[in-house]
Amino acid sequence: MTVSVGVVGSANVDLVVRVAALPRRGQTVLGGDVERRSGGKGANQAVAAAAAGADVVLFARLGDDESGRWLARQLTARGVALGGLGASALPTGVALITVEEGGENTIVVAPGANAELDLRGIDLGAFDVVVAQLEVGDDALRQAMAARRLVLNVAPARPVPPEVLAAAAVVVANETEAETLDLAALSSAVVTRGAAGAVHYRHGREVARAVPPAVAVVDTVGAGDVFCATYAVRRAAGDDDAAALRYAVTAGALATRARGAQGAVPTTEEVNAWLARAS
Ligand code: RIB
């Protein structure tokens, strides 16, 4: 069965510079050449869900500019359908990213058109699962509550309307984001811990845990997006808590092996081959 996924989220042009070490506050450092890459948490999740075999529609707002047209071409080439929301008068979102040797990063996002995302007239209830993140406005998040099953990735950390949190079937957070949540108040929450893996809680009680394979990390940008999207797809496909978590931590780890948020998104075949080797 092919899972249908609606992604409600951001699409950004990622401008990436690699540095030996991330600058400290007030420090200037020299880096490598600027790389332009397709990014944005919504777009990254859409690409990852498509690579995991889902039929994917991305509801994102792009600007009426060269960056927006370039992003649309990149996403279409990766098997992602665009939700046809029309171009915004605001510029396409941009993320300024520095990546240090070893893969750690810092990111600053200028949301631009993403802030104008509006899903009026869209039937989100038609999708098996809808995935949303927090680089869009609260109105779009409230509209995402119309999903049959909402997977809410609370990234980047910021206050979320309580009714949106309550409507989510699963909330996905990294350790820092999780500090802002009351896990016991959520029916289902998955917390990612980088190389230490991920833990699934129901009403604050641990129900599953998975550890990723060891890989040579080049770039961790977007690894959390791959985790979130593949987790959503595998749950919608019928995997149980443990199997979906194992798949997602493996996919997230494999995504760190090349540059760019969408540069190493693994296919189902790749993930399954790693899982088979591990078992
Ligand atoms: O999660 C990684 C993403 O965060 C980047 O692609 C960047 O665009 C920001 O949205």
PDB file of N, CA and C and ligand atoms in Angstrom, residues 10-14 37-42 44-45 94-97 105 107-109 135 153 155-156 220-225 260-262, ligand 1:
ATOM      1  N   SER A  10       7.915  24.589   5.400  1.00  0.00           N
ATOM      2  CA  SER A  10       8.754  25.599   4.752  1.00  0.00           C
ATOM      3  C   SER A  10       9.549  25.024   3.595  1.00  0.00           C
ATOM      4  N   ALA A  11       9.884  25.914   2.678  1.00  0.00           N
ATOM      5  CA  ALA A  11      10.864  25.597   1.632  1.00  0.00           C
ATOM      6  C   ALA A  11      11.840  26.770   1.607  1.00  0.00           C
ATOM      7  N   ASN A  12      13.110  26.468   1.737  1.00  0.00           N
ATOM      8  CA  ASN A  12      14.140  27.512   1.782  1.00  0.00           C
ATOM      9  C   ASN A  12      15.246  27.221   0.790  1.00  0.00           C
ATOM     10  N   VAL A  13      15.905  28.286   0.352  1.00  0.00           N
ATOM     11  CA  VAL A  13      17.202  28.119  -0.292  1.00  0.00           C
ATOM     12  C   VAL A  13      18.225  28.104   0.841  1.00  0.00           C
ATOM     13  N   ASP A  14      18.963  27.010   0.951  1.00  0.00           N
ATOM     14  CA  ASP A  14      20.015  26.923   1.967  1.00  0.00           C
ATOM     15  C   ASP A  14      21.318  27.453   1.387  1.00  0.00           C
ATOM     16  N   ARG A  37      21.701  25.189  -1.881  1.00  0.00           N
ATOM     17  CA  ARG A  37      21.035  23.879  -1.822  1.00  0.00           C
ATOM     18  C   ARG A  37      19.553  24.041  -1.529  1.00  0.00           C
ATOM     19  N   SER A  38      18.799  23.049  -1.962  1.00  0.00           N
ATOM     20  CA  SER A  38      17.368  23.005  -1.682  1.00  0.00           C
ATOM     21  C   SER A  38      17.187  22.595  -0.220  1.00  0.00           C
ATOM     22  N   GLY A  39      16.419  23.372   0.542  1.00  0.00           N
ATOM     23  CA  GLY A  39      16.235  23.061   1.961  1.00  0.00           C
ATOM     24  C   GLY A  39      14.908  23.569   2.484  1.00  0.00           C
ATOM     25  N   GLY A  40      14.870  23.745   3.793  1.00  0.00           N
ATOM     26  CA  GLY A  40      13.617  24.082   4.476  1.00  0.00           C
ATOM     27  C   GLY A  40      13.088  22.798   5.094  1.00  0.00           C
ATOM     28  N   LYS A  41      12.636  22.886   6.337  1.00  0.00           N
ATOM     29  CA  LYS A  41      12.230  21.650   7.020  1.00  0.00           C
ATOM     30  C   LYS A  41      11.084  20.943   6.295  1.00  0.00           C
ATOM     31  N   GLY A  42      10.135  21.709   5.777  1.00  0.00           N
ATOM     32  CA  GLY A  42       9.024  21.092   5.061  1.00  0.00           C
ATOM     33  C   GLY A  42       9.503  20.398   3.799  1.00  0.00           C
ATOM     34  N   ASN A  44      12.517  19.377   3.060  1.00  0.00           N
ATOM     35  CA  ASN A  44      13.369  18.228   3.383  1.00  0.00           C
ATOM     36  C   ASN A  44      12.510  17.017   3.765  1.00  0.00           C
ATOM     37  N   GLN A  45      11.464  17.274   4.527  1.00  0.00           N
ATOM     38  CA  GLN A  45      10.607  16.157   4.955  1.00  0.00           C
ATOM     39  C   GLN A  45       9.834  15.585   3.774  1.00  0.00           C
ATOM     40  N   VAL A  94      15.095  31.878   3.010  1.00  0.00           N
ATOM     41  CA  VAL A  94      16.533  31.611   2.899  1.00  0.00           C
ATOM     42  C   VAL A  94      17.038  31.136   4.261  1.00  0.00           C
ATOM     43  N   ALA A  95      17.899  30.135   4.254  1.00  0.00           N
ATOM     44  CA  ALA A  95      18.552  29.708   5.489  1.00  0.00           C
ATOM     45  C   ALA A  95      20.055  29.899   5.331  1.00  0.00           C
ATOM     46  N   LEU A  96      20.670  30.612   6.283  1.00  0.00           N
ATOM     47  CA  LEU A  96      22.118  30.807   6.290  1.00  0.00           C
ATOM     48  C   LEU A  96      22.705  29.755   7.226  1.00  0.00           C
ATOM     49  N   ILE A  97      23.518  28.883   6.655  1.00  0.00           N
ATOM     50  CA  ILE A  97      23.962  27.698   7.404  1.00  0.00           C
ATOM     51  C   ILE A  97      25.482  27.633   7.432  1.00  0.00           C
ATOM     52  N   ASN A 105      26.281  22.106  13.028  1.00  0.00           N
ATOM     53  CA  ASN A 105      25.925  23.288  12.244  1.00  0.00           C
ATOM     54  C   ASN A 105      25.222  24.347  13.085  1.00  0.00           C
ATOM     55  N   ILE A 107      22.146  27.420  12.102  1.00  0.00           N
ATOM     56  CA  ILE A 107      21.220  27.824  11.027  1.00  0.00           C
ATOM     57  C   ILE A 107      20.459  29.075  11.459  1.00  0.00           C
ATOM     58  N   VAL A 108      20.406  30.065  10.556  1.00  0.00           N
ATOM     59  CA  VAL A 108      19.527  31.225  10.754  1.00  0.00           C
ATOM     60  C   VAL A 108      18.586  31.270   9.559  1.00  0.00           C
ATOM     61  N   VAL A 109      17.280  31.322   9.818  1.00  0.00           N
ATOM     62  CA  VAL A 109      16.292  31.304   8.728  1.00  0.00           C
ATOM     63  C   VAL A 109      15.635  32.678   8.581  1.00  0.00           C
ATOM     64  N   GLU A 135       8.334  26.254  11.032  1.00  0.00           N
ATOM     65  CA  GLU A 135       8.884  27.386  10.274  1.00  0.00           C
ATOM     66  C   GLU A 135       7.789  28.115   9.495  1.00  0.00           C
ATOM     67  N   ASN A 153       6.292  18.154  14.106  1.00  0.00           N
ATOM     68  CA  ASN A 153       7.711  18.264  14.451  1.00  0.00           C
ATOM     69  C   ASN A 153       7.929  19.667  15.029  1.00  0.00           C
ATOM     70  N   ALA A 155      10.009  21.874  15.530  1.00  0.00           N
ATOM     71  CA  ALA A 155      11.307  22.435  15.154  1.00  0.00           C
ATOM     72  C   ALA A 155      11.097  23.545  14.129  1.00  0.00           C
ATOM     73  N   PRO A 156      11.802  24.687  14.299  1.00  0.00           N
ATOM     74  CA  PRO A 156      12.660  25.029  15.435  1.00  0.00           C
ATOM     75  C   PRO A 156      11.810  25.366  16.653  1.00  0.00           C
ATOM     76  N   THR A 220      25.144  17.095   9.341  1.00  0.00           N
ATOM     77  CA  THR A 220      23.926  16.681  10.051  1.00  0.00           C
ATOM     78  C   THR A 220      22.698  17.523   9.677  1.00  0.00           C
ATOM     79  N   VAL A 221      22.871  18.529   8.810  1.00  0.00           N
ATOM     80  CA  VAL A 221      21.720  19.389   8.441  1.00  0.00           C
ATOM     81  C   VAL A 221      20.628  18.517   7.811  1.00  0.00           C
ATOM     82  N   GLY A 222      19.426  18.596   8.343  1.00  0.00           N
ATOM     83  CA  GLY A 222      18.289  17.886   7.756  1.00  0.00           C
ATOM     84  C   GLY A 222      18.115  16.463   8.259  1.00  0.00           C
ATOM     85  N   ALA A 223      19.038  15.961   9.084  1.00  0.00           N
ATOM     86  CA  ALA A 223      18.908  14.571   9.551  1.00  0.00           C
ATOM     87  C   ALA A 223      17.621  14.398  10.371  1.00  0.00           C
ATOM     88  N   GLY A 224      17.301  15.405  11.176  1.00  0.00           N
ATOM     89  CA  GLY A 224      16.072  15.345  11.966  1.00  0.00           C
ATOM     90  C   GLY A 224      14.838  15.349  11.077  1.00  0.00           C
ATOM     91  N   ASP A 225      14.924  16.038   9.956  1.00  0.00           N
ATOM     92  CA  ASP A 225      13.782  16.072   9.024  1.00  0.00           C
ATOM     93  C   ASP A 225      13.556  14.689   8.414  1.00  0.00           C
ATOM     94  N   GLY A 260      24.538  18.637   2.488  1.00  0.00           N
ATOM     95  CA  GLY A 260      23.223  19.170   2.122  1.00  0.00           C
ATOM     96  C   GLY A 260      22.098  18.438   2.822  1.00  0.00           C
ATOM     97  N   ALA A 261      21.025  19.197   3.133  1.00  0.00           N
ATOM     98  CA  ALA A 261      19.881  18.611   3.837  1.00  0.00           C
ATOM     99  C   ALA A 261      19.219  17.514   3.018  1.00  0.00           C
ATOM    100  N   GLN A 262      19.252  17.653   1.693  1.00  0.00           N
ATOM    101  CA  GLN A 262      18.600  16.650   0.832  1.00  0.00           C
ATOM    102  C   GLN A 262      19.628  15.841   0.049  1.00  0.00           C
TER     103      GLN A 262
HETATM  104  O1  RIB B   1      16.339  21.155   9.290  1.00  0.00           O
HETATM  105  C1  RIB B   1      17.244  21.699   8.374  1.00  0.00           C
HETATM  106  C2  RIB B   1      16.631  22.869   7.675  1.00  0.00           C
HETATM  107  O2  RIB B   1      16.408  23.914   8.605  1.00  0.00           O
HETATM  108  C3  RIB B   1      17.487  23.499   6.597  1.00  0.00           C
HETATM  109  O3  RIB B   1      17.324  22.893   5.333  1.00  0.00           O
HETATM  110  C4  RIB B   1      17.110  24.964   6.647  1.00  0.00           C
HETATM  111  O4  RIB B   1      16.467  25.430   5.501  1.00  0.00           O
HETATM  112  C5  RIB B   1      16.247  25.119   7.891  1.00  0.00           C
HETATM  113  O5  RIB B   1      14.915  25.170   7.567  1.00  0.00           O
END
